[in-house]
PDB file of C-alpha atoms in Angstrom:
ATOM      1  CA  MET A 137      33.711 111.987 171.137  1.00  0.00           C
ATOM      2  CA  PRO A 138      36.938 113.678 172.716  1.00  0.00           C
ATOM      3  CA  VAL A 139      40.283 112.339 170.986  1.00  0.00           C
ATOM      4  CA  ALA A 140      42.229 109.373 173.088  1.00  0.00           C
ATOM      5  CA  ALA A 141      45.714 109.991 173.998  1.00  0.00           C
ATOM      6  CA  ASP A 142      47.272 106.902 172.017  1.00  0.00           C
ATOM      7  CA  GLN A 143      45.603 108.307 168.738  1.00  0.00           C
ATOM      8  CA  LEU A 144      46.912 112.019 169.042  1.00  0.00           C
ATOM      9  CA  LEU A 145      50.607 110.333 170.199  1.00  0.00           C
ATOM     10  CA  ARG A 146      50.221 108.071 167.190  1.00  0.00           C
ATOM     11  CA  LEU A 147      51.349 110.275 164.311  1.00  0.00           C
ATOM     12  CA  PRO A 148      54.558 110.890 165.887  1.00  0.00           C
ATOM     13  CA  LEU A 149      55.275 107.613 166.924  1.00  0.00           C
ATOM     14  CA  LEU A 150      54.511 105.871 163.333  1.00  0.00           C
ATOM     15  CA  PRO A 151      57.517 106.312 162.140  1.00  0.00           C
ATOM     16  CA  VAL A 152      58.839 104.109 165.686  1.00  0.00           C
ATOM     17  CA  LEU A 153      55.567 101.948 165.663  1.00  0.00           C
ATOM     18  CA  ALA A 154      56.020 100.729 162.383  1.00  0.00           C
ATOM     19  CA  ALA A 155      59.528  99.331 163.078  1.00  0.00           C
ATOM     20  CA  GLN A 156      58.462  97.796 165.828  1.00  0.00           C
ATOM     21  CA  GLY A 157      55.482  96.072 164.053  1.00  0.00           C
ATOM     22  CA  LEU A 158      57.761  94.662 161.807  1.00  0.00           C
ATOM     23  CA  SER A 159      60.035  93.777 164.393  1.00  0.00           C
ATOM     24  CA  VAL A 160      57.365  92.140 165.860  1.00  0.00           C
ATOM     25  CA  ARG A 161      56.627  90.022 163.182  1.00  0.00           C
ATOM     26  CA  ARG A 162      59.889  89.092 162.311  1.00  0.00           C
ATOM     27  CA  LYS A 163      61.127  87.640 165.192  1.00  0.00           C
ATOM     28  CA  ALA A 164      57.968  85.994 165.739  1.00  0.00           C
ATOM     29  CA  GLN A 165      57.306  82.037 166.619  1.00  0.00           C
ATOM     30  CA  ARG A 166      54.592  81.011 164.226  1.00  0.00           C
ATOM     31  CA  LEU A 167      52.745  78.310 166.400  1.00  0.00           C
ATOM     32  CA  PRO A 168      50.526  75.833 164.753  1.00  0.00           C
ATOM     33  CA  GLU A 169      47.326  75.350 165.538  1.00  0.00           C
ATOM     34  CA  PRO A 170      47.031  72.317 167.561  1.00  0.00           C
ATOM     35  CA  ILE A 171      46.625  68.650 166.262  1.00  0.00           C
ATOM     36  CA  GLY A 172      43.130  67.201 166.679  1.00  0.00           C
ATOM     37  CA  PRO A 173      39.251  66.555 166.800  1.00  0.00           C
ATOM     38  CA  ARG A 174      37.257  70.013 165.888  1.00  0.00           C
ATOM     39  CA  GLN A 175      33.642  68.327 166.622  1.00  0.00           C
ATOM     40  CA  GLY A 176      32.856  65.320 168.408  1.00  0.00           C
ATOM     41  CA  ARG A 177      30.346  63.621 170.880  1.00  0.00           C
ATOM     42  CA  ILE A 178      30.831  63.421 174.760  1.00  0.00           C
ATOM     43  CA  GLY A 179      28.470  62.890 178.438  1.00  0.00           C
ATOM     44  CA  ARG A 180      25.861  61.705 179.509  1.00  0.00           C
ATOM     45  CA  GLY A 181      22.659  64.156 180.406  1.00  0.00           C
ATOM     46  CA  PRO A 182      20.241  66.695 178.458  1.00  0.00           C
ATOM     47  CA  ARG A 183      22.097  67.234 174.826  1.00  0.00           C
ATOM     48  CA  LEU A 184      23.887  70.341 173.678  1.00  0.00           C
ATOM     49  CA  ARG A 185      25.105  71.234 170.885  1.00  0.00           C
ATOM     50  CA  LEU A 186      27.869  74.114 170.743  1.00  0.00           C
ATOM     51  CA  LEU A 187      30.193  75.855 168.646  1.00  0.00           C
ATOM     52  CA  ILE A 188      33.106  77.530 169.341  1.00  0.00           C
ATOM     53  CA  ALA A 189      34.141  79.946 166.843  1.00  0.00           C
ATOM     54  CA  GLY A 190      36.943  82.755 166.434  1.00  0.00           C
ATOM     55  CA  ASP A 191      40.368  83.751 165.735  1.00  0.00           C
ATOM     56  CA  SER A 192      43.916  81.747 166.771  1.00  0.00           C
ATOM     57  CA  SER A 193      43.310  81.818 170.460  1.00  0.00           C
ATOM     58  CA  ALA A 194      39.861  79.915 169.481  1.00  0.00           C
ATOM     59  CA  ALA A 195      41.533  77.006 167.620  1.00  0.00           C
ATOM     60  CA  GLY A 196      43.911  77.103 170.606  1.00  0.00           C
ATOM     61  CA  VAL A 197      47.269  77.925 169.184  1.00  0.00           C
ATOM     62  CA  GLY A 198      50.022  77.739 172.214  1.00  0.00           C
ATOM     63  CA  ALA A 199      48.905  74.245 172.754  1.00  0.00           C
ATOM     64  CA  GLY A 200      49.540  71.321 172.111  1.00  0.00           C
ATOM     65  CA  THR A 201      46.521  69.279 171.179  1.00  0.00           C
ATOM     66  CA  GLN A 202      42.547  69.895 171.446  1.00  0.00           C
ATOM     67  CA  ALA A 203      42.914  68.044 174.383  1.00  0.00           C
ATOM     68  CA  GLN A 204      44.489  71.524 175.909  1.00  0.00           C
ATOM     69  CA  ALA A 205      42.858  74.127 174.521  1.00  0.00           C
ATOM     70  CA  LEU A 206      40.107  75.728 174.695  1.00  0.00           C
ATOM     71  CA  SER A 207      37.755  73.453 172.709  1.00  0.00           C
ATOM     72  CA  GLY A 208      38.744  70.584 174.877  1.00  0.00           C
ATOM     73  CA  HIS A 209      38.922  71.903 178.064  1.00  0.00           C
ATOM     74  CA  LEU A 210      35.575  73.382 177.481  1.00  0.00           C
ATOM     75  CA  VAL A 211      34.094  70.096 176.233  1.00  0.00           C
ATOM     76  CA  THR A 212      35.291  68.508 179.492  1.00  0.00           C
ATOM     77  CA  ARG A 213      33.965  70.834 181.570  1.00  0.00           C
ATOM     78  CA  LEU A 214      30.199  71.031 179.722  1.00  0.00           C
ATOM     79  CA  ALA A 215      30.488  66.869 179.200  1.00  0.00           C
ATOM     80  CA  LYS A 216      30.041  66.158 183.495  1.00  0.00           C
ATOM     81  CA  HIS A 217      26.523  67.793 182.658  1.00  0.00           C
ATOM     82  CA  TYR A 218      25.554  66.979 178.966  1.00  0.00           C
ATOM     83  CA  ALA A 219      25.590  64.954 176.127  1.00  0.00           C
ATOM     84  CA  VAL A 220      27.908  67.832 174.305  1.00  0.00           C
ATOM     85  CA  GLU A 221      27.911  67.860 170.815  1.00  0.00           C
ATOM     86  CA  TRP A 222      30.822  70.452 169.733  1.00  0.00           C
ATOM     87  CA  ARG A 223      32.257  72.017 166.882  1.00  0.00           C
ATOM     88  CA  LEU A 224      35.428  74.000 166.754  1.00  0.00           C
ATOM     89  CA  GLU A 225      35.359  76.558 163.613  1.00  0.00           C
ATOM     90  CA  ALA A 226      37.760  79.377 164.075  1.00  0.00           C
ATOM     91  CA  THR A 227      41.419  80.060 162.183  1.00  0.00           C
ATOM     92  CA  THR A 228      43.776  82.110 162.867  1.00  0.00           C
ATOM     93  CA  GLY A 229      44.257  85.307 162.060  1.00  0.00           C
ATOM     94  CA  HIS A 230      40.771  85.903 161.433  1.00  0.00           C
ATOM     95  CA  ARG A 231      38.435  89.563 161.967  1.00  0.00           C
ATOM     96  CA  THR A 232      35.573  88.841 162.894  1.00  0.00           C
ATOM     97  CA  GLN A 233      34.258  89.836 159.228  1.00  0.00           C
ATOM     98  CA  ASP A 234      35.901  86.420 158.156  1.00  0.00           C
ATOM     99  CA  THR A 235      34.161  84.522 161.384  1.00  0.00           C
ATOM    100  CA  ILE A 236      30.500  86.211 159.983  1.00  0.00           C
ATOM    101  CA  ASP A 237      31.677  84.949 156.442  1.00  0.00           C
ATOM    102  CA  ARG A 238      32.282  81.956 157.660  1.00  0.00           C
ATOM    103  CA  LEU A 239      29.534  80.712 159.833  1.00  0.00           C
ATOM    104  CA  GLY A 240      27.272  81.981 157.617  1.00  0.00           C
ATOM    105  CA  LYS A 241      28.170  78.773 155.821  1.00  0.00           C
ATOM    106  CA  ILE A 242      26.889  76.426 158.298  1.00  0.00           C
ATOM    107  CA  ASN A 243      23.104  74.765 158.142  1.00  0.00           C
ATOM    108  CA  ASP A 244      23.698  73.505 161.541  1.00  0.00           C
ATOM    109  CA  GLN A 245      21.993  74.114 164.483  1.00  0.00           C
ATOM    110  CA  PHE A 246      23.489  75.218 167.955  1.00  0.00           C
ATOM    111  CA  ASP A 247      22.291  75.548 171.444  1.00  0.00           C
ATOM    112  CA  MET A 248      25.142  77.696 173.213  1.00  0.00           C
ATOM    113  CA  ALA A 249      28.514  79.159 171.398  1.00  0.00           C
ATOM    114  CA  VAL A 250      31.094  80.522 172.612  1.00  0.00           C
ATOM    115  CA  THR A 251      33.195  83.608 170.179  1.00  0.00           C
ATOM    116  CA  ALA A 252      36.591  85.322 170.746  1.00  0.00           C
ATOM    117  CA  LEU A 253      38.044  87.512 168.404  1.00  0.00           C
ATOM    118  CA  GLY A 254      39.104  91.043 168.668  1.00  0.00           C
ATOM    119  CA  VAL A 255      42.703  91.050 167.920  1.00  0.00           C
ATOM    120  CA  ASN A 256      43.477  90.880 164.448  1.00  0.00           C
ATOM    121  CA  ASP A 257      40.611  93.593 163.622  1.00  0.00           C
ATOM    122  CA  VAL A 258      43.085  95.520 166.729  1.00  0.00           C
ATOM    123  CA  THR A 259      46.068  94.463 164.135  1.00  0.00           C
ATOM    124  CA  ARG A 260      43.991  95.603 161.304  1.00  0.00           C
ATOM    125  CA  GLY A 261      42.864  98.825 161.940  1.00  0.00           C
ATOM    126  CA  VAL A 262      39.056  98.145 162.217  1.00  0.00           C
ATOM    127  CA  THR A 263      37.445 100.669 164.082  1.00  0.00           C
ATOM    128  CA  ARG A 264      35.133 100.739 166.649  1.00  0.00           C
ATOM    129  CA  ARG A 265      32.120 101.517 165.128  1.00  0.00           C
ATOM    130  CA  ARG A 266      32.821  99.238 162.091  1.00  0.00           C
ATOM    131  CA  PHE A 267      33.820  96.396 165.104  1.00  0.00           C
ATOM    132  CA  ILE A 268      30.227  97.376 167.240  1.00  0.00           C
ATOM    133  CA  THR A 269      28.656  96.774 163.535  1.00  0.00           C
ATOM    134  CA  GLN A 270      30.475  93.176 162.529  1.00  0.00           C
ATOM    135  CA  GLN A 271      30.102  91.971 166.158  1.00  0.00           C
ATOM    136  CA  THR A 272      26.064  92.613 166.462  1.00  0.00           C
ATOM    137  CA  GLN A 273      25.606  90.624 162.589  1.00  0.00           C
ATOM    138  CA  LEU A 274      27.616  87.952 163.987  1.00  0.00           C
ATOM    139  CA  LEU A 275      25.548  87.515 167.631  1.00  0.00           C
ATOM    140  CA  ASP A 276      22.311  88.424 165.224  1.00  0.00           C
ATOM    141  CA  LEU A 277      23.703  85.462 162.867  1.00  0.00           C
ATOM    142  CA  LEU A 278      24.450  82.922 166.147  1.00  0.00           C
ATOM    143  CA  SER A 279      21.251  83.830 167.790  1.00  0.00           C
ATOM    144  CA  GLY A 280      19.120  84.185 165.137  1.00  0.00           C
ATOM    145  CA  ARG A 281      19.608  81.584 161.684  1.00  0.00           C
ATOM    146  CA  LEU A 282      22.133  79.586 164.397  1.00  0.00           C
ATOM    147  CA  GLY A 283      19.752  78.996 166.824  1.00  0.00           C
ATOM    148  CA  ALA A 284      22.211  79.781 169.879  1.00  0.00           C
ATOM    149  CA  ARG A 285      19.734  80.427 172.994  1.00  0.00           C
ATOM    150  CA  ARG A 286      23.493  81.047 175.139  1.00  0.00           C
ATOM    151  CA  ILE A 287      26.056  82.479 173.508  1.00  0.00           C
ATOM    152  CA  VAL A 288      29.541  83.710 175.488  1.00  0.00           C
ATOM    153  CA  VAL A 289      31.323  86.289 173.618  1.00  0.00           C
ATOM    154  CA  THR A 290      34.908  86.452 174.914  1.00  0.00           C
ATOM    155  CA  ALA A 291      36.805  90.417 175.338  1.00  0.00           C
ATOM    156  CA  VAL A 292      39.578  90.847 173.391  1.00  0.00           C
ATOM    157  CA  PRO A 293      42.320  90.855 174.553  1.00  0.00           C
ATOM    158  CA  GLN A 294      44.148  93.613 176.519  1.00  0.00           C
ATOM    159  CA  MET A 295      47.098  93.598 174.117  1.00  0.00           C
ATOM    160  CA  GLN A 296      49.160  95.443 176.223  1.00  0.00           C
ATOM    161  CA  ARG A 297      50.007  92.734 178.787  1.00  0.00           C
ATOM    162  CA  PHE A 298      51.492  90.598 175.688  1.00  0.00           C
ATOM    163  CA  PRO A 299      54.980  89.528 176.766  1.00  0.00           C
ATOM    164  CA  ALA A 300      55.622  90.520 172.494  1.00  0.00           C
ATOM    165  CA  LEU A 301      54.772  93.504 172.217  1.00  0.00           C
ATOM    166  CA  PRO A 302      57.047  96.166 172.991  1.00  0.00           C
ATOM    167  CA  GLN A 303      56.811  99.409 174.398  1.00  0.00           C
ATOM    168  CA  PRO A 304      55.073 102.345 172.754  1.00  0.00           C
ATOM    169  CA  LEU A 305      53.612 100.192 170.884  1.00  0.00           C
ATOM    170  CA  ALA A 306      51.727  97.433 173.476  1.00  0.00           C
ATOM    171  CA  TRP A 307      50.569 100.326 174.529  1.00  0.00           C
ATOM    172  CA  VAL A 308      48.992 101.780 171.620  1.00  0.00           C
ATOM    173  CA  LEU A 309      47.243  98.111 170.557  1.00  0.00           C
ATOM    174  CA  GLY A 310      46.838  97.705 174.262  1.00  0.00           C
ATOM    175  CA  ARG A 311      43.598 101.008 173.833  1.00  0.00           C
ATOM    176  CA  GLN A 312      42.997 100.186 170.995  1.00  0.00           C
ATOM    177  CA  ALA A 313      41.724  96.297 171.772  1.00  0.00           C
ATOM    178  CA  ALA A 314      40.450  97.722 174.962  1.00  0.00           C
ATOM    179  CA  ARG A 315      37.804 100.972 172.448  1.00  0.00           C
ATOM    180  CA  LEU A 316      36.963  97.523 170.569  1.00  0.00           C
ATOM    181  CA  ASP A 317      35.999  95.846 173.855  1.00  0.00           C
ATOM    182  CA  GLN A 318      34.244  98.529 175.341  1.00  0.00           C
ATOM    183  CA  GLY A 319      31.993  98.186 171.777  1.00  0.00           C
ATOM    184  CA  LEU A 320      31.453  94.917 172.279  1.00  0.00           C
ATOM    185  CA  GLN A 321      30.036  94.841 175.872  1.00  0.00           C
ATOM    186  CA  GLN A 322      27.886  97.713 174.608  1.00  0.00           C
ATOM    187  CA  VAL A 323      26.997  94.991 171.686  1.00  0.00           C
ATOM    188  CA  ALA A 324      26.322  92.272 174.458  1.00  0.00           C
ATOM    189  CA  ASP A 325      24.422  94.055 176.494  1.00  0.00           C
ATOM    190  CA  SER A 326      21.604  94.632 173.725  1.00  0.00           C
ATOM    191  CA  PHE A 327      21.383  90.991 173.256  1.00  0.00           C
ATOM    192  CA  PRO A 328      19.369  89.174 176.263  1.00  0.00           C
ATOM    193  CA  LYS A 329      21.153  86.190 175.228  1.00  0.00           C
ATOM    194  CA  VAL A 330      24.386  87.362 175.256  1.00  0.00           C
ATOM    195  CA  ARG A 331      26.820  87.567 177.876  1.00  0.00           C
ATOM    196  CA  HIS A 332      30.458  89.243 178.089  1.00  0.00           C
ATOM    197  CA  LEU A 333      33.537  86.863 179.634  1.00  0.00           C
ATOM    198  CA  LYS A 334      36.288  89.511 180.459  1.00  0.00           C
ATOM    199  CA  LEU A 335      39.163  87.504 181.873  1.00  0.00           C
ATOM    200  CA  ASP A 336      41.148  88.877 184.340  1.00  0.00           C
ATOM    201  CA  LEU A 337      43.819  86.808 184.536  1.00  0.00           C
ATOM    202  CA  PRO A 338      47.145  87.246 186.758  1.00  0.00           C
ATOM    203  CA  ASP A 339      50.397  88.206 185.915  1.00  0.00           C
ATOM    204  CA  ASP A 340      52.089  84.814 185.580  1.00  0.00           C
ATOM    205  CA  PRO A 341      54.559  83.803 182.769  1.00  0.00           C
ATOM    206  CA  ALA A 342      52.967  80.327 182.432  1.00  0.00           C
ATOM    207  CA  LEU A 343      49.719  81.468 181.767  1.00  0.00           C
ATOM    208  CA  ALA A 344      51.477  82.497 177.958  1.00  0.00           C
ATOM    209  CA  ALA A 345      52.833  80.204 175.296  1.00  0.00           C
ATOM    210  CA  PRO A 346      56.332  80.085 174.131  1.00  0.00           C
ATOM    211  CA  ASP A 347      55.266  82.895 171.259  1.00  0.00           C
ATOM    212  CA  GLY A 348      54.474  85.677 173.920  1.00  0.00           C
ATOM    213  CA  TYR A 349      51.315  86.001 172.056  1.00  0.00           C
ATOM    214  CA  HIS A 350      48.418  83.191 173.003  1.00  0.00           C
ATOM    215  CA  PRO A 351      47.382  81.960 176.193  1.00  0.00           C
ATOM    216  CA  SER A 352      49.197  78.252 177.367  1.00  0.00           C
ATOM    217  CA  PRO A 353      47.385  75.513 178.099  1.00  0.00           C
ATOM    218  CA  LYS A 354      46.803  76.796 181.628  1.00  0.00           C
ATOM    219  CA  ALA A 355      45.462  79.662 180.320  1.00  0.00           C
ATOM    220  CA  TYR A 356      42.976  77.972 178.412  1.00  0.00           C
ATOM    221  CA  ALA A 357      41.784  75.606 181.110  1.00  0.00           C
ATOM    222  CA  LEU A 358      40.515  79.192 183.034  1.00  0.00           C
ATOM    223  CA  TRP A 359      39.293  80.374 180.299  1.00  0.00           C
ATOM    224  CA  ALA A 360      36.948  77.385 179.723  1.00  0.00           C
ATOM    225  CA  GLU A 361      36.199  77.278 183.999  1.00  0.00           C
ATOM    226  CA  GLU A 362      34.806  81.122 183.359  1.00  0.00           C
ATOM    227  CA  ALA A 363      33.131  80.372 180.184  1.00  0.00           C
ATOM    228  CA  ALA A 364      31.254  77.236 181.082  1.00  0.00           C
ATOM    229  CA  ARG A 365      30.203  78.736 184.136  1.00  0.00           C
ATOM    230  CA  LEU A 366      28.634  81.693 182.322  1.00  0.00           C
ATOM    231  CA  LEU A 367      26.981  78.623 180.026  1.00  0.00           C
ATOM    232  CA  ARG A 368      25.874  77.023 182.816  1.00  0.00           C
ATOM    233  CA  GLN A 369      24.046  80.083 184.006  1.00  0.00           C
ATOM    234  CA  ALA A 370      21.569  79.361 181.388  1.00  0.00           C
TER     235      ALA A 370
END
């Protein structure tokens, strides 16, 4: 496989990238995970056991409460059609391997699951090959021992669009995020129960949280709408 332009340029750009990375970390506005329940029951209809798992975006960072986050919007939409028993297992900073370790300790069964991972895999230098291996392990766990019959894997975000990231750092991270997402799509296509959710959101400042790194409540609502649509197709 030919080496991509950003990979060729990474070495000469390393001093600039390192300086920008340190600056972003130093200036970053650190938003907390939203308050509110992380499991519950709501709605009427056929029983639906739902798991939401992943990193800070799955946890809802950028929203003030879980009701404004992915979990709240998603459960509200599904509760119009199902009696939803839901559970959120997500933590800021988690990579795919962290989520595998966390879910490996769970003994419950679920009907459906939504995952959101990849940004921390990008920033921690996880390779595309390793990411594919770990995502395969995660989907084996979700569709196997945890019993999920429909799984929606959210695409790795387009990090070049994060307002908090300067150039050329945004470009380099964006290219790596795209490579990991191509791997994620490949993994998803190999599982009949899995759907890959590529969010194509407009360039609207209202969709970004104040930190320029996470979704806003408005973005979480759009995300939940698309995730609910894919889940209901099952």
